[in-house]
Amino acid sequence: MTALLASGRDADVYALDERRVLRRYRRGGDVTAEAAMMRYVSDHGYPVPRVYEADGADLVMERLEGPTMLQALGDATLDLRAGATVLADLLERLHKVRVRAATDPGTRILHLDLHPENVVMTEGGPVVIDWRNSTEGPPELDVAMTALIIAAVAVLPGPFANRAEPFLATLLSCTRDNPLSQLEAAAHRRLADPNVTAEEKAHLQEAKLLVTTSVRAHF
């Protein structure tokens, strides 16, 4: 196996060469749907890595150069307001992509894991990675999920905890979609997700309260 570049909660990323990486899910699975979604949104102008191959638990993709948004926020090459504005814009742009097949006009493409660790800040602009949870549904669910993930960082000890709440406030001030109608649905998804830690689940109610408070300050 070639060099390990990064490890996430459920997958490892290896360098194949200067232009390609292999993303391999440790618990197996089928990446077909993820690859199809990435190719679809890419065809509609949304910034994702190019997909070269998809087979079983393996996804061969374009190798991106640049820090994640979280890394850029951490080393202060990107300030909180700019980062939150970029993330809100990425959510809005995704929700403008025409769905593949839906009769409900309110249905949109959802990432459902769009947060600073899943945005790579390349020279050409931000690129969204990790599409395993992507689906179609109400855009408010996507915003609610992003808000809950960021709120979880705010309510737990960690290096970004004291900055996560103002980041969340700015994000919500920039979005048009009020996530409160889908907050419970997002919370249920978080509880069912095996990649969400026991500590995060234990503080889910606290995270929900923070989202609710932040939303009511802007809607």
Tab-separated table of C-alpha atoms in Angstrom:
chain	number	residue	atom	x	y	z
A	1	MET	CA	0.000	0.000	0.000
A	2	THR	CA	1.223	3.498	-0.777
A	3	ALA	CA	1.699	6.297	1.749
A	4	LEU	CA	-1.081	7.057	4.215
A	5	LEU	CA	-2.100	10.711	3.870
A	6	ALA	CA	-4.952	10.979	6.350
A	7	SER	CA	-7.321	8.969	8.529
A	8	GLY	CA	-10.899	9.937	9.301
A	9	ARG	CA	-13.506	8.359	11.525
A	10	ASP	CA	-14.359	5.599	9.070
A	11	ALA	CA	-11.871	5.825	6.187
A	12	ASP	CA	-8.179	6.126	5.356
A	13	VAL	CA	-6.731	8.112	2.461
A	14	TYR	CA	-3.618	6.930	0.633
A	15	ALA	CA	-1.489	8.643	-2.003
A	16	LEU	CA	-1.430	6.702	-5.269
A	17	ASP	CA	0.586	9.241	-7.241
A	18	GLU	CA	0.838	13.016	-7.666
A	19	ARG	CA	-2.692	13.362	-9.003
A	20	ARG	CA	-4.711	10.576	-7.350
A	21	VAL	CA	-5.620	9.317	-3.887
A	22	LEU	CA	-7.391	6.193	-2.674
A	23	ARG	CA	-10.078	6.585	-0.026
A	24	ARG	CA	-10.769	3.208	1.626
A	25	TYR	CA	-13.540	2.613	4.162
A	26	ARG	CA	-12.265	0.482	7.022
A	27	ARG	CA	-15.593	-1.284	7.643
A	28	GLY	CA	-16.171	-1.998	3.976
A	29	GLY	CA	-19.274	-0.965	2.096
A	30	ASP	CA	-20.176	0.144	-1.413
A	31	VAL	CA	-18.999	3.530	-2.704
A	32	THR	CA	-21.128	3.384	-5.863
A	33	ALA	CA	-23.789	5.817	-4.641
A	34	GLU	CA	-21.201	8.217	-3.223
A	35	ALA	CA	-19.262	8.257	-6.507
A	36	ALA	CA	-22.454	8.772	-8.516
A	37	MET	CA	-23.460	11.748	-6.353
A	38	MET	CA	-20.016	13.317	-6.656
A	39	ARG	CA	-20.025	12.952	-10.414
A	40	TYR	CA	-23.527	14.371	-10.630
A	41	VAL	CA	-22.865	17.527	-8.623
A	42	SER	CA	-19.550	17.982	-10.429
A	43	ASP	CA	-21.393	17.912	-13.736
A	44	HIS	CA	-23.531	20.765	-12.360
A	45	GLY	CA	-20.529	22.903	-11.453
A	46	TYR	CA	-20.213	22.070	-7.761
A	47	PRO	CA	-16.642	21.809	-6.405
A	48	VAL	CA	-15.794	18.180	-5.616
A	49	PRO	CA	-12.748	16.012	-6.332
A	50	ARG	CA	-12.783	14.251	-9.668
A	51	VAL	CA	-13.713	10.560	-9.325
A	52	TYR	CA	-11.558	8.128	-11.305
A	53	GLU	CA	-12.709	4.744	-9.996
A	54	ALA	CA	-15.256	3.347	-7.550
A	55	ASP	CA	-15.133	-0.292	-6.487
A	56	GLY	CA	-16.445	-1.837	-3.273
A	57	ALA	CA	-15.104	0.176	-0.346
A	58	ASP	CA	-12.478	1.928	-2.497
A	59	LEU	CA	-12.804	5.327	-4.139
A	60	VAL	CA	-9.996	6.668	-6.342
A	61	MET	CA	-10.203	10.448	-6.596
A	62	GLU	CA	-8.342	13.570	-7.554
A	63	ARG	CA	-5.587	14.512	-5.119
A	64	LEU	CA	-6.250	17.957	-3.658
A	65	GLU	CA	-3.546	20.377	-2.549
A	66	GLY	CA	-4.286	22.661	0.375
A	67	PRO	CA	-5.350	22.632	4.030
A	68	THR	CA	-8.791	21.737	5.247
A	69	MET	CA	-10.903	24.691	6.322
A	70	LEU	CA	-10.410	23.578	9.936
A	71	GLN	CA	-6.630	23.671	9.514
A	72	ALA	CA	-6.807	27.095	7.877
A	73	LEU	CA	-8.965	28.384	10.740
A	74	GLY	CA	-6.548	26.872	13.239
A	75	ASP	CA	-3.453	28.539	11.819
A	76	ALA	CA	-5.314	31.842	11.233
A	77	THR	CA	-4.809	31.873	7.462
A	78	LEU	CA	-8.629	32.024	7.337
A	79	ASP	CA	-10.621	34.046	9.855
A	80	LEU	CA	-13.821	32.822	11.471
A	81	ARG	CA	-16.206	35.113	9.609
A	82	ALA	CA	-14.695	34.313	6.216
A	83	GLY	CA	-14.748	30.576	6.925
A	84	ALA	CA	-18.357	30.584	8.104
A	85	THR	CA	-19.383	32.634	5.074
A	86	VAL	CA	-17.658	30.175	2.724
A	87	LEU	CA	-19.392	27.229	4.410
A	88	ALA	CA	-22.800	28.908	4.192
A	89	ASP	CA	-22.181	29.630	0.522
A	90	LEU	CA	-21.241	26.005	-0.141
A	91	LEU	CA	-24.495	24.847	1.448
A	92	GLU	CA	-26.532	27.333	-0.575
A	93	ARG	CA	-24.776	26.445	-3.837
A	94	LEU	CA	-25.366	22.739	-3.266
A	95	HIS	CA	-29.049	23.293	-2.602
A	96	LYS	CA	-29.379	25.056	-5.952
A	97	VAL	CA	-28.247	21.964	-7.871
A	98	ARG	CA	-31.207	20.396	-9.660
A	99	VAL	CA	-32.166	17.064	-8.087
A	100	ARG	CA	-31.910	13.964	-10.215
A	101	ALA	CA	-35.455	12.649	-9.787
A	102	ALA	CA	-37.934	14.153	-7.328
A	103	THR	CA	-41.551	15.266	-7.569
A	104	ASP	CA	-41.407	17.501	-4.476
A	105	PRO	CA	-40.115	20.951	-5.512
A	106	GLY	CA	-38.654	21.392	-2.027
A	107	THR	CA	-36.315	18.435	-2.425
A	108	ARG	CA	-32.634	19.266	-2.770
A	109	ILE	CA	-29.300	17.451	-2.821
A	110	LEU	CA	-27.896	17.182	0.713
A	111	HIS	CA	-24.346	16.481	1.847
A	112	LEU	CA	-25.252	15.820	5.509
A	113	ASP	CA	-21.648	16.085	6.716
A	114	LEU	CA	-20.604	19.520	5.494
A	115	HIS	CA	-18.301	21.058	8.099
A	116	PRO	CA	-14.800	22.607	8.155
A	117	GLU	CA	-12.955	19.273	8.134
A	118	ASN	CA	-14.710	18.288	4.904
A	119	VAL	CA	-13.748	21.397	2.945
A	120	VAL	CA	-10.293	21.605	1.354
A	121	MET	CA	-9.063	25.130	0.660
A	122	THR	CA	-7.290	24.719	-2.682
A	123	GLU	CA	-5.749	27.499	-4.766
A	124	GLY	CA	-8.757	27.247	-7.063
A	125	GLY	CA	-11.245	27.622	-4.216
A	126	PRO	CA	-12.944	25.436	-1.599
A	127	VAL	CA	-13.643	21.811	-2.545
A	128	VAL	CA	-16.089	19.583	-0.642
A	129	ILE	CA	-15.070	16.036	0.241
A	130	ASP	CA	-16.598	12.994	2.005
A	131	TRP	CA	-19.964	12.441	0.318
A	132	ARG	CA	-20.840	9.129	1.944
A	133	ASN	CA	-23.908	10.520	3.754
A	134	SER	CA	-25.227	12.461	0.768
A	135	THR	CA	-28.857	12.066	-0.233
A	136	GLU	CA	-31.865	14.145	-1.297
A	137	GLY	CA	-34.302	15.937	0.986
A	138	PRO	CA	-35.188	19.315	2.505
A	139	PRO	CA	-32.284	21.802	2.561
A	140	GLU	CA	-33.112	22.688	6.168
A	141	LEU	CA	-31.952	19.185	7.154
A	142	ASP	CA	-28.517	19.826	5.673
A	143	VAL	CA	-28.200	23.140	7.505
A	144	ALA	CA	-29.413	21.522	10.742
A	145	MET	CA	-26.832	18.752	10.445
A	146	THR	CA	-23.993	21.192	9.802
A	147	ALA	CA	-25.148	23.346	12.717
A	148	LEU	CA	-25.327	20.352	15.083
A	149	ILE	CA	-21.848	19.185	14.126
A	150	ILE	CA	-20.390	22.638	14.799
A	151	ALA	CA	-22.401	23.007	18.016
A	152	ALA	CA	-21.005	19.685	19.234
A	153	VAL	CA	-17.522	21.159	18.915
A	154	ALA	CA	-18.620	24.195	20.931
A	155	VAL	CA	-20.041	22.218	23.859
A	156	LEU	CA	-17.162	19.740	24.205
A	157	PRO	CA	-13.574	20.401	25.344
A	158	GLY	CA	-11.200	20.898	22.428
A	159	PRO	CA	-8.867	23.341	20.701
A	160	PHE	CA	-11.655	24.918	18.614
A	161	ALA	CA	-14.374	24.913	21.298
A	162	ASN	CA	-14.207	28.613	22.148
A	163	ARG	CA	-14.416	29.621	18.484
A	164	ALA	CA	-17.101	27.180	17.353
A	165	GLU	CA	-20.010	29.172	18.803
A	166	PRO	CA	-19.181	32.457	16.991
A	167	PHE	CA	-18.484	30.428	13.858
A	168	LEU	CA	-21.947	28.862	14.166
A	169	ALA	CA	-23.573	32.249	14.746
A	170	THR	CA	-21.981	33.686	11.614
A	171	LEU	CA	-22.905	30.629	9.548
A	172	LEU	CA	-26.552	30.854	10.581
A	173	SER	CA	-26.640	34.591	9.928
A	174	CYS	CA	-25.593	33.855	6.327
A	175	THR	CA	-28.042	31.060	5.533
A	176	ARG	CA	-31.567	31.501	4.207
A	177	ASP	CA	-32.788	28.139	5.490
A	178	ASN	CA	-34.089	27.986	9.064
A	179	PRO	CA	-32.901	24.591	10.352
A	180	LEU	CA	-35.213	24.310	13.370
A	181	SER	CA	-37.891	22.385	11.456
A	182	GLN	CA	-35.340	19.629	10.794
A	183	LEU	CA	-33.305	19.798	13.987
A	184	GLU	CA	-34.911	16.716	15.552
A	185	ALA	CA	-34.430	14.735	12.334
A	186	ALA	CA	-30.774	15.741	12.250
A	187	ALA	CA	-30.367	14.756	15.907
A	188	HIS	CA	-31.863	11.316	15.234
A	189	ARG	CA	-29.408	10.823	12.395
A	190	ARG	CA	-26.522	11.780	14.670
A	191	LEU	CA	-27.679	9.268	17.294
A	192	ALA	CA	-27.863	6.508	14.688
A	193	ASP	CA	-24.472	7.296	13.146
A	194	PRO	CA	-21.783	4.803	14.313
A	195	ASN	CA	-19.089	7.393	13.595
A	196	VAL	CA	-20.487	9.839	16.170
A	197	THR	CA	-18.700	9.305	19.484
A	198	ALA	CA	-20.428	8.369	22.724
A	199	GLU	CA	-19.342	11.720	24.198
A	200	GLU	CA	-20.895	13.613	21.284
A	201	LYS	CA	-24.133	11.676	21.694
A	202	ALA	CA	-24.163	12.344	25.435
A	203	HIS	CA	-23.975	16.103	24.756
A	204	LEU	CA	-26.437	16.112	21.878
A	205	GLN	CA	-29.173	17.896	23.833
A	206	GLU	CA	-26.729	20.635	24.797
A	207	ALA	CA	-25.711	20.990	21.146
A	208	LYS	CA	-29.367	21.183	20.077
A	209	LEU	CA	-30.009	23.935	22.608
A	210	LEU	CA	-27.068	25.943	21.287
A	211	VAL	CA	-28.343	25.596	17.720
A	212	THR	CA	-31.838	26.655	18.779
A	213	THR	CA	-30.520	29.698	20.624
A	214	SER	CA	-28.294	30.691	17.705
A	215	VAL	CA	-31.068	30.250	15.159
A	216	ARG	CA	-33.538	32.371	17.137
A	217	ALA	CA	-31.004	35.181	17.207
A	218	HIS	CA	-31.027	35.348	13.395
A	219	PHE	CA	-34.498	34.275	12.176
